[in-house]
Amino acid sequence: MIVQQNVSLKPYNTFGIDENAGFLAIVDSTDDLDEIFGSGSFRSQRKMILGGGSNVLFTRGFTGVVVKNEIKGIHIFKESDAEVFVSVGAGENWHQFVLWSVERGFGGVENLSLIPGTVGAAPMQNIGAYGTELREVFHSLEAYEIKSGKLITFYKEDCRFDYRYSVFKGELKDQFVIIKVNLRLKKNPEFNLSYKGVQEALTQMGVSTPTLKNVSQAIINIRHSKLPDPVDIGNAGSFFKHPVIEKLHFEALEAQFPDVKSYPVDADSVKIPAGWLIERAGWKGYKAGEFGVHDKQALVLINLGNARGRDIFKLSNQIQKSVQQQFGIELEREVNVI
Ligand SMILES: Cc1cc2nc3c(=O)[nH]c(=O)nc-3n(C[C@H](O)[C@H](O)[C@H](O)COP(=O)(O)OP(=O)(O)OC[C@H]3O[C@@H](n4cnc5c(N)ncnc54)[C@H](O)[C@@H]3O)c2cc1C
């Protein structure tokens, strides 16, 4: 285990926020976790778990121990003619794992290509993109219980997955370190090309009968064209969740704004694209010094250089307020504010 003291977190979060951690511990085994949580000098310190830092906003320094998960390893633990069960260390890079699967012809995660971050964080908010969510391929996970040091297995039902939600973001928040995720992939996958733009991207690639690799590449192409790369512009992807509102509310909104889009949720409610609301409220392309709102995707708040996390947080408050005032809709943050 590597432990450093008084470390800048700038290289460890995709927003590129320059706040310090009292300690940064790079862990790659459960023994390391025992050392951090169970004994010795770190016992009394506050702790936070960090993966790739692509879904966090540091609004201040973290005085305790930032525990960066680098538990690695990918192996197949069960296989049939139709399926393969893969166990993946929480510290593996998510996109590299997707490429590993695509390379071997294992389908189910191709629509989740190029999502930044680690495998261990993927169940936290049930990552999703282009009509697919992690829960569709999720089998189980192994987690280290912080208070007891025990390893506990969580199956799909235990995780209570929902839209950008799991029990680890809710009632079990800060109680477990996910160390391994087990996924169930298909050897003869049916592709989900239903999401707007996927078919179009394939056509642009000159592909009429797509392979797994083609679909993954189409998603990569779409993402490159739409989202800012954190290497160039600090960001954490979608800052807010898409709000779910009652159908009656939607009908009133549609009467006023005929171009508003919606996605069905159930008989009584629909989901509205948060980016549309933010754009309509006039924030798209907004800039204030070192931070602002991306000019191509209003759902993405950006650090243009040396922004403070607290300024981006304040901006998110202003956006929430103005969307509430104009549309009577409450935006909920997707990003974890520290
Ligand atoms: C450009 C860009 C595009 C994105 N697009 C998408 C998208 O399409 N869909 C989507 O769902 N998300 C998207 N995201 C958000 C982000 O990539 C995902 O939420 C990702 O799963 C976060 O992984 P991470 O390792 O970076 O987590 P971190 O940001 O390091 O952590 C996120 C949260 O999980 C906790 N955590 C992390 N690892 C563990 C662990 N092993 N055990 C327990 N808790 C843990 C942290 O404490 C924190 O609360 C995007 C982000 C960016 C920057």
Short mmCIF file of C-alpha atoms and ligand atoms in Angstrom, two decimals:
data_model
loop_
_atom_site.label_atom_id
_atom_site.label_comp_id
_atom_site.label_asym_id
_atom_site.label_seq_id
_atom_site.Cartn_x
_atom_site.Cartn_y
_atom_site.Cartn_z
CA MET A 1 0.00 0.00 0.00
CA ILE A 2 1.24 3.46 -0.85
CA VAL A 3 0.30 6.30 1.51
CA GLN A 4 1.16 9.91 0.81
CA GLN A 5 0.56 12.86 3.08
CA ASN A 6 -0.93 16.24 2.11
CA VAL A 7 -1.53 15.45 -1.55
CA SER A 8 -3.25 17.55 -4.22
CA LEU A 9 -6.32 15.74 -5.54
CA LYS A 10 -6.17 17.58 -8.88
CA PRO A 11 -4.88 14.56 -10.85
CA TYR A 12 -7.42 12.31 -9.11
CA ASN A 13 -10.69 13.99 -10.16
CA THR A 14 -11.88 14.65 -13.72
CA PHE A 15 -13.15 18.12 -12.75
CA GLY A 16 -9.47 18.90 -12.10
CA ILE A 17 -10.26 20.62 -8.79
CA ASP A 18 -7.15 21.43 -6.82
CA GLU A 19 -7.99 20.54 -3.20
CA ASN A 20 -5.78 18.58 -0.85
CA ALA A 21 -6.22 15.28 0.95
CA GLY A 22 -4.70 14.84 4.42
CA PHE A 23 -3.62 11.38 3.26
CA LEU A 24 -3.98 9.52 0.00
CA ALA A 25 -3.83 5.74 0.37
CA ILE A 26 -3.61 3.59 -2.76
CA VAL A 27 -5.07 0.21 -1.83
CA ASP A 28 -4.86 -2.96 -3.93
CA SER A 29 -6.01 -5.70 -1.52
CA THR A 30 -8.36 -6.39 1.38
CA ASP A 31 -5.29 -6.52 3.63
CA ASP A 32 -4.72 -2.87 2.74
CA LEU A 33 -8.34 -2.12 3.62
CA ASP A 34 -7.85 -3.87 7.00
CA GLU A 35 -4.84 -1.69 7.62
CA ILE A 36 -6.72 1.51 6.78
CA PHE A 37 -10.04 0.77 8.46
CA GLY A 38 -9.22 -1.76 11.14
CA SER A 39 -6.08 -0.76 12.92
CA GLY A 40 -3.23 1.59 13.44
CA SER A 41 -2.78 5.22 12.84
CA PHE A 42 -5.69 5.81 10.42
CA ARG A 43 -8.40 4.47 12.71
CA SER A 44 -9.61 7.83 13.98
CA GLN A 45 -9.38 9.64 10.63
CA ARG A 46 -12.33 10.38 8.33
CA LYS A 47 -12.21 8.33 5.13
CA MET A 48 -13.61 8.52 1.66
CA ILE A 49 -13.39 5.98 -1.16
CA LEU A 50 -12.26 7.20 -4.53
CA GLY A 51 -12.25 5.39 -7.86
CA GLY A 52 -11.42 7.39 -10.97
CA GLY A 53 -12.84 10.63 -9.50
CA SER A 54 -15.17 11.09 -12.48
CA ASN A 55 -18.34 11.57 -10.46
CA VAL A 56 -17.17 13.77 -7.60
CA LEU A 57 -16.89 17.50 -6.98
CA PHE A 58 -14.46 18.50 -4.21
CA THR A 59 -15.74 21.73 -2.66
CA ARG A 60 -13.05 21.73 0.02
CA GLY A 61 -9.98 19.78 1.07
CA PHE A 62 -10.48 16.36 2.65
CA THR A 63 -8.72 16.36 6.02
CA GLY A 64 -8.81 12.57 6.48
CA VAL A 65 -7.75 9.65 4.28
CA VAL A 66 -8.79 9.40 0.64
CA VAL A 67 -8.71 5.68 -0.12
CA LYS A 68 -8.08 5.14 -3.80
CA ASN A 69 -9.26 1.74 -4.92
CA GLU A 70 -6.83 -0.07 -7.22
CA ILE A 71 -7.90 -3.66 -6.57
CA LYS A 72 -7.35 -5.30 -9.97
CA GLY A 73 -8.04 -8.54 -11.85
CA ILE A 74 -10.48 -9.88 -14.46
CA HIS A 75 -11.42 -13.54 -14.64
CA ILE A 76 -14.19 -15.77 -15.96
CA PHE A 77 -15.74 -17.82 -13.15
CA LYS A 78 -18.59 -19.59 -14.96
CA GLU A 79 -19.47 -20.24 -18.59
CA SER A 80 -22.13 -21.90 -20.73
CA ASP A 81 -22.79 -21.96 -24.50
CA ALA A 82 -24.80 -18.77 -24.20
CA GLU A 83 -23.28 -16.85 -21.30
CA VAL A 84 -20.12 -15.96 -19.50
CA PHE A 85 -19.81 -14.76 -15.89
CA VAL A 86 -16.90 -12.41 -15.33
CA SER A 87 -15.47 -11.23 -12.03
CA VAL A 88 -13.78 -7.84 -12.20
CA GLY A 89 -11.66 -6.08 -9.57
CA ALA A 90 -13.16 -2.77 -8.44
CA GLY A 91 -10.05 -0.82 -9.39
CA GLU A 92 -10.12 -1.88 -13.05
CA ASN A 93 -10.86 0.92 -15.50
CA TRP A 94 -14.46 0.55 -16.72
CA HIS A 95 -13.82 1.36 -20.39
CA GLN A 96 -10.78 -0.96 -20.53
CA PHE A 97 -13.03 -3.71 -19.19
CA VAL A 98 -15.64 -2.95 -21.89
CA LEU A 99 -12.91 -3.24 -24.53
CA TRP A 100 -11.76 -6.53 -22.96
CA SER A 101 -15.34 -7.87 -23.28
CA VAL A 102 -15.86 -6.59 -26.82
CA GLU A 103 -12.53 -8.08 -27.92
CA ARG A 104 -13.72 -11.52 -26.75
CA GLY A 105 -17.19 -11.19 -28.27
CA PHE A 106 -18.95 -10.90 -24.89
CA GLY A 107 -21.95 -8.59 -25.22
CA GLY A 108 -24.00 -6.51 -22.83
CA VAL A 109 -21.71 -3.61 -21.94
CA GLU A 110 -20.97 -2.24 -25.43
CA ASN A 111 -23.45 0.64 -25.05
CA LEU A 112 -21.57 1.65 -21.90
CA SER A 113 -18.31 2.16 -23.82
CA LEU A 114 -16.15 5.13 -22.83
CA ILE A 115 -17.85 5.89 -19.51
CA PRO A 116 -14.95 7.09 -17.35
CA GLY A 117 -14.12 5.68 -13.94
CA THR A 118 -13.66 2.34 -12.27
CA VAL A 119 -15.61 -0.91 -12.28
CA GLY A 120 -16.17 -0.64 -8.52
CA ALA A 121 -18.02 2.65 -8.86
CA ALA A 122 -20.25 1.40 -11.69
CA PRO A 123 -22.86 -0.17 -9.37
CA MET A 124 -22.86 2.90 -7.08
CA GLN A 125 -25.13 4.81 -9.40
CA ASN A 126 -26.06 1.98 -11.75
CA ILE A 127 -24.22 3.63 -14.65
CA GLY A 128 -26.19 3.95 -17.83
CA ALA A 129 -25.98 5.27 -21.35
CA TYR A 130 -27.61 4.82 -24.75
CA GLY A 131 -30.53 2.73 -23.52
CA THR A 132 -28.49 0.34 -21.33
CA GLU A 133 -27.88 0.25 -17.59
CA LEU A 134 -25.38 -1.74 -15.54
CA ARG A 135 -28.17 -3.62 -13.75
CA GLU A 136 -29.00 -5.46 -17.01
CA VAL A 137 -25.69 -7.34 -16.87
CA PHE A 138 -25.13 -7.25 -13.12
CA HIS A 139 -24.88 -10.59 -11.27
CA SER A 140 -23.44 -9.72 -7.84
CA LEU A 141 -20.70 -7.83 -6.06
CA GLU A 142 -18.41 -8.37 -3.14
CA ALA A 143 -18.02 -5.56 -0.64
CA TYR A 144 -15.87 -4.94 2.42
CA GLU A 145 -17.97 -3.85 5.37
CA ILE A 146 -16.11 -0.96 6.95
CA LYS A 147 -17.28 -1.44 10.53
CA SER A 148 -16.63 -5.21 10.72
CA GLY A 149 -13.98 -5.87 8.06
CA LYS A 150 -16.18 -8.69 6.73
CA LEU A 151 -16.68 -9.44 3.04
CA ILE A 152 -20.35 -9.52 2.05
CA THR A 153 -21.94 -10.57 -1.24
CA PHE A 154 -24.75 -8.45 -2.65
CA TYR A 155 -26.97 -9.89 -5.37
CA LYS A 156 -28.99 -7.80 -7.81
CA GLU A 157 -32.10 -7.54 -5.59
CA ASP A 158 -29.95 -6.45 -2.62
CA CYS A 159 -28.53 -3.50 -4.56
CA ARG A 160 -31.97 -1.95 -5.24
CA PHE A 161 -30.84 -0.49 -8.54
CA ASP A 162 -32.82 2.35 -10.00
CA TYR A 163 -32.11 5.24 -12.36
CA ARG A 164 -28.61 6.44 -11.27
CA TYR A 165 -29.18 4.88 -7.88
CA SER A 166 -28.26 1.89 -5.73
CA VAL A 167 -28.51 1.11 -2.05
CA PHE A 168 -24.84 2.19 -1.75
CA LYS A 169 -25.85 5.75 -2.61
CA GLY A 170 -28.80 5.54 -0.24
CA GLU A 171 -29.18 3.75 3.08
CA LEU A 172 -25.82 1.94 2.91
CA LYS A 173 -23.88 5.06 1.94
CA ASP A 174 -20.28 5.10 3.24
CA GLN A 175 -20.62 1.67 4.87
CA PHE A 176 -18.99 -0.55 2.23
CA VAL A 177 -16.04 -0.61 -0.12
CA ILE A 178 -16.94 -2.47 -3.29
CA ILE A 179 -13.99 -4.70 -4.10
CA LYS A 180 -15.26 -6.94 -6.91
CA VAL A 181 -18.14 -6.83 -9.42
CA ASN A 182 -19.50 -9.97 -11.11
CA LEU A 183 -21.21 -9.50 -14.46
CA ARG A 184 -23.20 -11.80 -16.71
CA LEU A 185 -22.39 -11.28 -20.39
CA LYS A 186 -23.82 -12.86 -23.53
CA LYS A 187 -21.88 -14.83 -26.13
CA ASN A 188 -24.44 -14.12 -28.87
CA PRO A 189 -25.68 -10.69 -27.93
CA GLU A 190 -28.62 -8.87 -29.43
CA PHE A 191 -27.68 -5.25 -29.87
CA ASN A 192 -29.68 -2.39 -28.42
CA LEU A 193 -29.63 0.20 -31.20
CA SER A 194 -32.85 1.88 -30.11
CA TYR A 195 -31.30 5.02 -28.67
CA LYS A 196 -31.34 8.08 -30.88
CA GLY A 197 -28.17 8.48 -32.86
CA VAL A 198 -26.73 4.96 -32.54
CA GLN A 199 -28.12 3.74 -35.85
CA GLU A 200 -27.10 7.05 -37.42
CA ALA A 201 -23.51 6.66 -36.18
CA LEU A 202 -23.37 3.13 -37.62
CA THR A 203 -24.60 4.41 -40.97
CA GLN A 204 -21.91 7.10 -40.90
CA MET A 205 -19.37 4.31 -40.32
CA GLY A 206 -20.75 2.55 -43.43
CA VAL A 207 -22.01 -0.39 -41.35
CA SER A 208 -25.32 -2.07 -42.18
CA THR A 209 -24.90 -5.36 -40.25
CA PRO A 210 -23.11 -4.32 -37.07
CA THR A 211 -20.73 -6.45 -35.04
CA LEU A 212 -20.12 -5.98 -31.32
CA LYS A 213 -17.00 -3.95 -32.11
CA ASN A 214 -18.99 -1.72 -34.50
CA VAL A 215 -21.58 -0.94 -31.86
CA SER A 216 -18.93 -0.12 -29.26
CA GLN A 217 -17.12 2.09 -31.78
CA ALA A 218 -20.37 3.87 -32.74
CA ILE A 219 -20.96 4.71 -29.07
CA ILE A 220 -17.38 5.93 -28.73
CA ASN A 221 -17.83 8.14 -31.81
CA ILE A 222 -21.08 9.64 -30.50
CA ARG A 223 -19.56 10.33 -27.10
CA HIS A 224 -16.47 11.96 -28.64
CA SER A 225 -18.70 14.26 -30.69
CA LYS A 226 -20.99 15.27 -27.81
CA LEU A 227 -19.13 15.29 -24.53
CA PRO A 228 -16.05 17.27 -23.54
CA ASP A 229 -13.01 15.11 -22.77
CA PRO A 230 -11.96 15.76 -19.15
CA VAL A 231 -8.34 15.75 -20.34
CA ASP A 232 -9.11 19.02 -22.18
CA ILE A 233 -11.94 20.51 -20.08
CA GLY A 234 -12.54 19.50 -16.46
CA ASN A 235 -16.00 17.99 -15.96
CA ALA A 236 -17.86 15.07 -14.39
CA GLY A 237 -20.28 14.27 -17.19
CA SER A 238 -23.95 14.94 -16.45
CA PHE A 239 -24.10 17.11 -13.36
CA PHE A 240 -27.83 16.55 -12.75
CA LYS A 241 -30.21 13.62 -13.15
CA HIS A 242 -33.07 13.79 -15.61
CA PRO A 243 -36.11 14.72 -13.49
CA VAL A 244 -39.20 12.55 -13.44
CA ILE A 245 -42.45 14.54 -13.40
CA GLU A 246 -46.16 13.75 -13.41
CA LYS A 247 -47.85 13.46 -16.79
CA LEU A 248 -50.25 16.29 -15.97
CA HIS A 249 -47.33 18.57 -15.21
CA PHE A 250 -45.72 17.50 -18.48
CA GLU A 251 -48.84 18.27 -20.49
CA ALA A 252 -48.93 21.81 -19.07
CA LEU A 253 -45.23 22.19 -19.91
CA GLU A 254 -45.75 20.88 -23.44
CA ALA A 255 -48.58 23.36 -24.03
CA GLN A 256 -46.13 26.16 -23.25
CA PHE A 257 -43.04 24.63 -24.89
CA PRO A 258 -44.10 22.32 -27.75
CA ASP A 259 -40.47 21.24 -28.38
CA VAL A 260 -40.02 19.71 -24.91
CA LYS A 261 -38.99 16.04 -25.08
CA SER A 262 -39.96 13.27 -22.70
CA TYR A 263 -39.30 9.58 -22.10
CA PRO A 264 -41.97 7.29 -20.66
CA VAL A 265 -41.44 6.06 -17.08
CA ASP A 266 -44.83 4.60 -16.10
CA ALA A 267 -48.54 5.31 -16.60
CA ASP A 268 -48.41 8.51 -14.53
CA SER A 269 -44.96 9.97 -15.06
CA VAL A 270 -42.33 10.87 -17.65
CA LYS A 271 -38.65 11.77 -17.62
CA ILE A 272 -37.56 15.15 -19.01
CA PRO A 273 -34.03 15.73 -20.34
CA ALA A 274 -32.34 17.92 -17.70
CA GLY A 275 -30.12 19.42 -20.43
CA TRP A 276 -33.20 20.79 -22.22
CA LEU A 277 -34.44 22.49 -19.03
CA ILE A 278 -31.02 24.03 -18.31
CA GLU A 279 -30.65 25.20 -21.89
CA ARG A 280 -34.16 26.69 -21.92
CA ALA A 281 -33.40 28.45 -18.65
CA GLY A 282 -30.59 30.20 -20.55
CA TRP A 283 -27.50 28.57 -19.03
CA LYS A 284 -26.02 26.77 -22.04
CA GLY A 285 -22.54 28.20 -22.76
CA TYR A 286 -22.62 30.37 -19.61
CA LYS A 287 -19.14 31.32 -18.37
CA ALA A 288 -18.00 33.07 -15.21
CA GLY A 289 -14.23 33.31 -15.03
CA GLU A 290 -12.82 29.83 -14.64
CA PHE A 291 -16.05 27.83 -14.69
CA GLY A 292 -19.31 27.52 -16.57
CA VAL A 293 -21.76 25.38 -18.53
CA HIS A 294 -20.61 23.52 -21.64
CA ASP A 295 -21.69 25.16 -24.89
CA LYS A 296 -22.68 21.89 -26.60
CA GLN A 297 -24.23 20.04 -23.66
CA ALA A 298 -25.95 22.13 -20.98
CA LEU A 299 -26.00 19.20 -18.56
CA VAL A 300 -22.23 19.36 -18.20
CA LEU A 301 -20.69 21.93 -15.83
CA ILE A 302 -17.07 22.69 -16.60
CA ASN A 303 -13.81 23.82 -15.04
CA LEU A 304 -12.01 26.03 -17.55
CA GLY A 305 -8.74 26.00 -15.68
CA ASN A 306 -8.38 26.70 -12.00
CA ALA A 307 -11.97 26.84 -10.79
CA ARG A 308 -12.78 26.13 -7.16
CA GLY A 309 -15.23 23.31 -6.51
CA ARG A 310 -17.32 25.58 -4.32
CA ASP A 311 -17.86 27.98 -7.26
CA ILE A 312 -19.09 25.14 -9.45
CA PHE A 313 -21.31 24.03 -6.59
CA LYS A 314 -22.75 27.56 -6.27
CA LEU A 315 -23.39 27.60 -10.01
CA SER A 316 -25.27 24.31 -9.68
CA ASN A 317 -27.42 25.94 -6.96
CA GLN A 318 -28.22 28.87 -9.25
CA ILE A 319 -29.17 26.51 -12.07
CA GLN A 320 -31.42 24.50 -9.76
CA LYS A 321 -33.12 27.68 -8.57
CA SER A 322 -33.75 29.07 -12.04
CA VAL A 323 -35.10 25.75 -13.39
CA GLN A 324 -37.38 25.53 -10.35
CA GLN A 325 -38.62 29.09 -10.91
CA GLN A 326 -39.22 28.71 -14.63
CA PHE A 327 -40.59 25.17 -14.85
CA GLY A 328 -41.51 24.18 -11.30
CA ILE A 329 -39.13 21.23 -11.60
CA GLU A 330 -36.51 20.25 -9.06
CA LEU A 331 -33.16 19.15 -10.46
CA GLU A 332 -31.26 16.61 -8.37
CA ARG A 333 -27.47 16.44 -8.56
CA GLU A 334 -25.97 13.25 -10.00
CA VAL A 335 -22.42 14.18 -9.03
CA ASN A 336 -21.27 13.39 -5.47
CA VAL A 337 -20.43 16.67 -3.74
CA ILE A 338 -17.64 16.32 -1.16
C1 LIG B 1 -17.06 12.81 -19.49
C2 LIG B 1 -17.91 11.97 -18.54
C3 LIG B 1 -18.96 11.23 -19.04
C4 LIG B 1 -19.75 10.45 -18.18
N1 LIG B 1 -20.77 9.73 -18.71
C5 LIG B 1 -21.54 8.94 -17.91
C6 LIG B 1 -22.59 8.16 -18.46
O1 LIG B 1 -22.83 8.15 -19.67
N2 LIG B 1 -23.34 7.41 -17.61
C7 LIG B 1 -23.09 7.37 -16.26
O2 LIG B 1 -23.81 6.66 -15.54
N3 LIG B 1 -22.08 8.10 -15.71
C8 LIG B 1 -21.30 8.88 -16.50
N4 LIG B 1 -20.29 9.63 -15.95
C9 LIG B 1 -20.07 9.61 -14.50
C10 LIG B 1 -18.97 8.61 -14.04
O3 LIG B 1 -18.15 8.26 -15.11
C11 LIG B 1 -19.57 7.35 -13.43
O4 LIG B 1 -20.44 7.68 -12.38
C12 LIG B 1 -18.48 6.40 -12.92
O5 LIG B 1 -19.06 5.16 -12.56
C13 LIG B 1 -17.71 6.96 -11.74
O6 LIG B 1 -16.62 6.11 -11.51
P1 LIG B 1 -15.36 6.60 -10.67
O7 LIG B 1 -14.50 5.41 -10.44
O8 LIG B 1 -14.73 7.75 -11.32
O9 LIG B 1 -16.07 7.02 -9.30
P2 LIG B 1 -15.64 8.21 -8.33
O10 LIG B 1 -15.99 9.50 -8.96
O11 LIG B 1 -14.26 8.02 -7.87
O12 LIG B 1 -16.65 7.93 -7.12
C14 LIG B 1 -18.03 8.12 -7.28
C15 LIG B 1 -18.73 7.74 -5.96
O13 LIG B 1 -18.60 6.35 -5.73
C16 LIG B 1 -17.90 6.07 -4.53
N5 LIG B 1 -17.01 4.94 -4.82
C17 LIG B 1 -16.14 4.84 -5.85
N6 LIG B 1 -15.57 3.62 -5.87
C18 LIG B 1 -16.11 2.92 -4.84
C19 LIG B 1 -15.93 1.61 -4.33
N7 LIG B 1 -15.09 0.74 -4.90
N8 LIG B 1 -16.64 1.24 -3.24
C20 LIG B 1 -17.49 2.10 -2.65
N9 LIG B 1 -17.70 3.36 -3.08
C21 LIG B 1 -17.03 3.76 -4.17
C22 LIG B 1 -17.16 7.37 -4.20
O14 LIG B 1 -16.96 7.49 -2.79
C23 LIG B 1 -18.10 8.41 -4.74
O15 LIG B 1 -19.14 8.66 -3.82
C24 LIG B 1 -19.47 10.42 -16.79
C25 LIG B 1 -18.39 11.17 -16.28
C26 LIG B 1 -17.61 11.93 -17.15
C27 LIG B 1 -16.44 12.70 -16.60
#
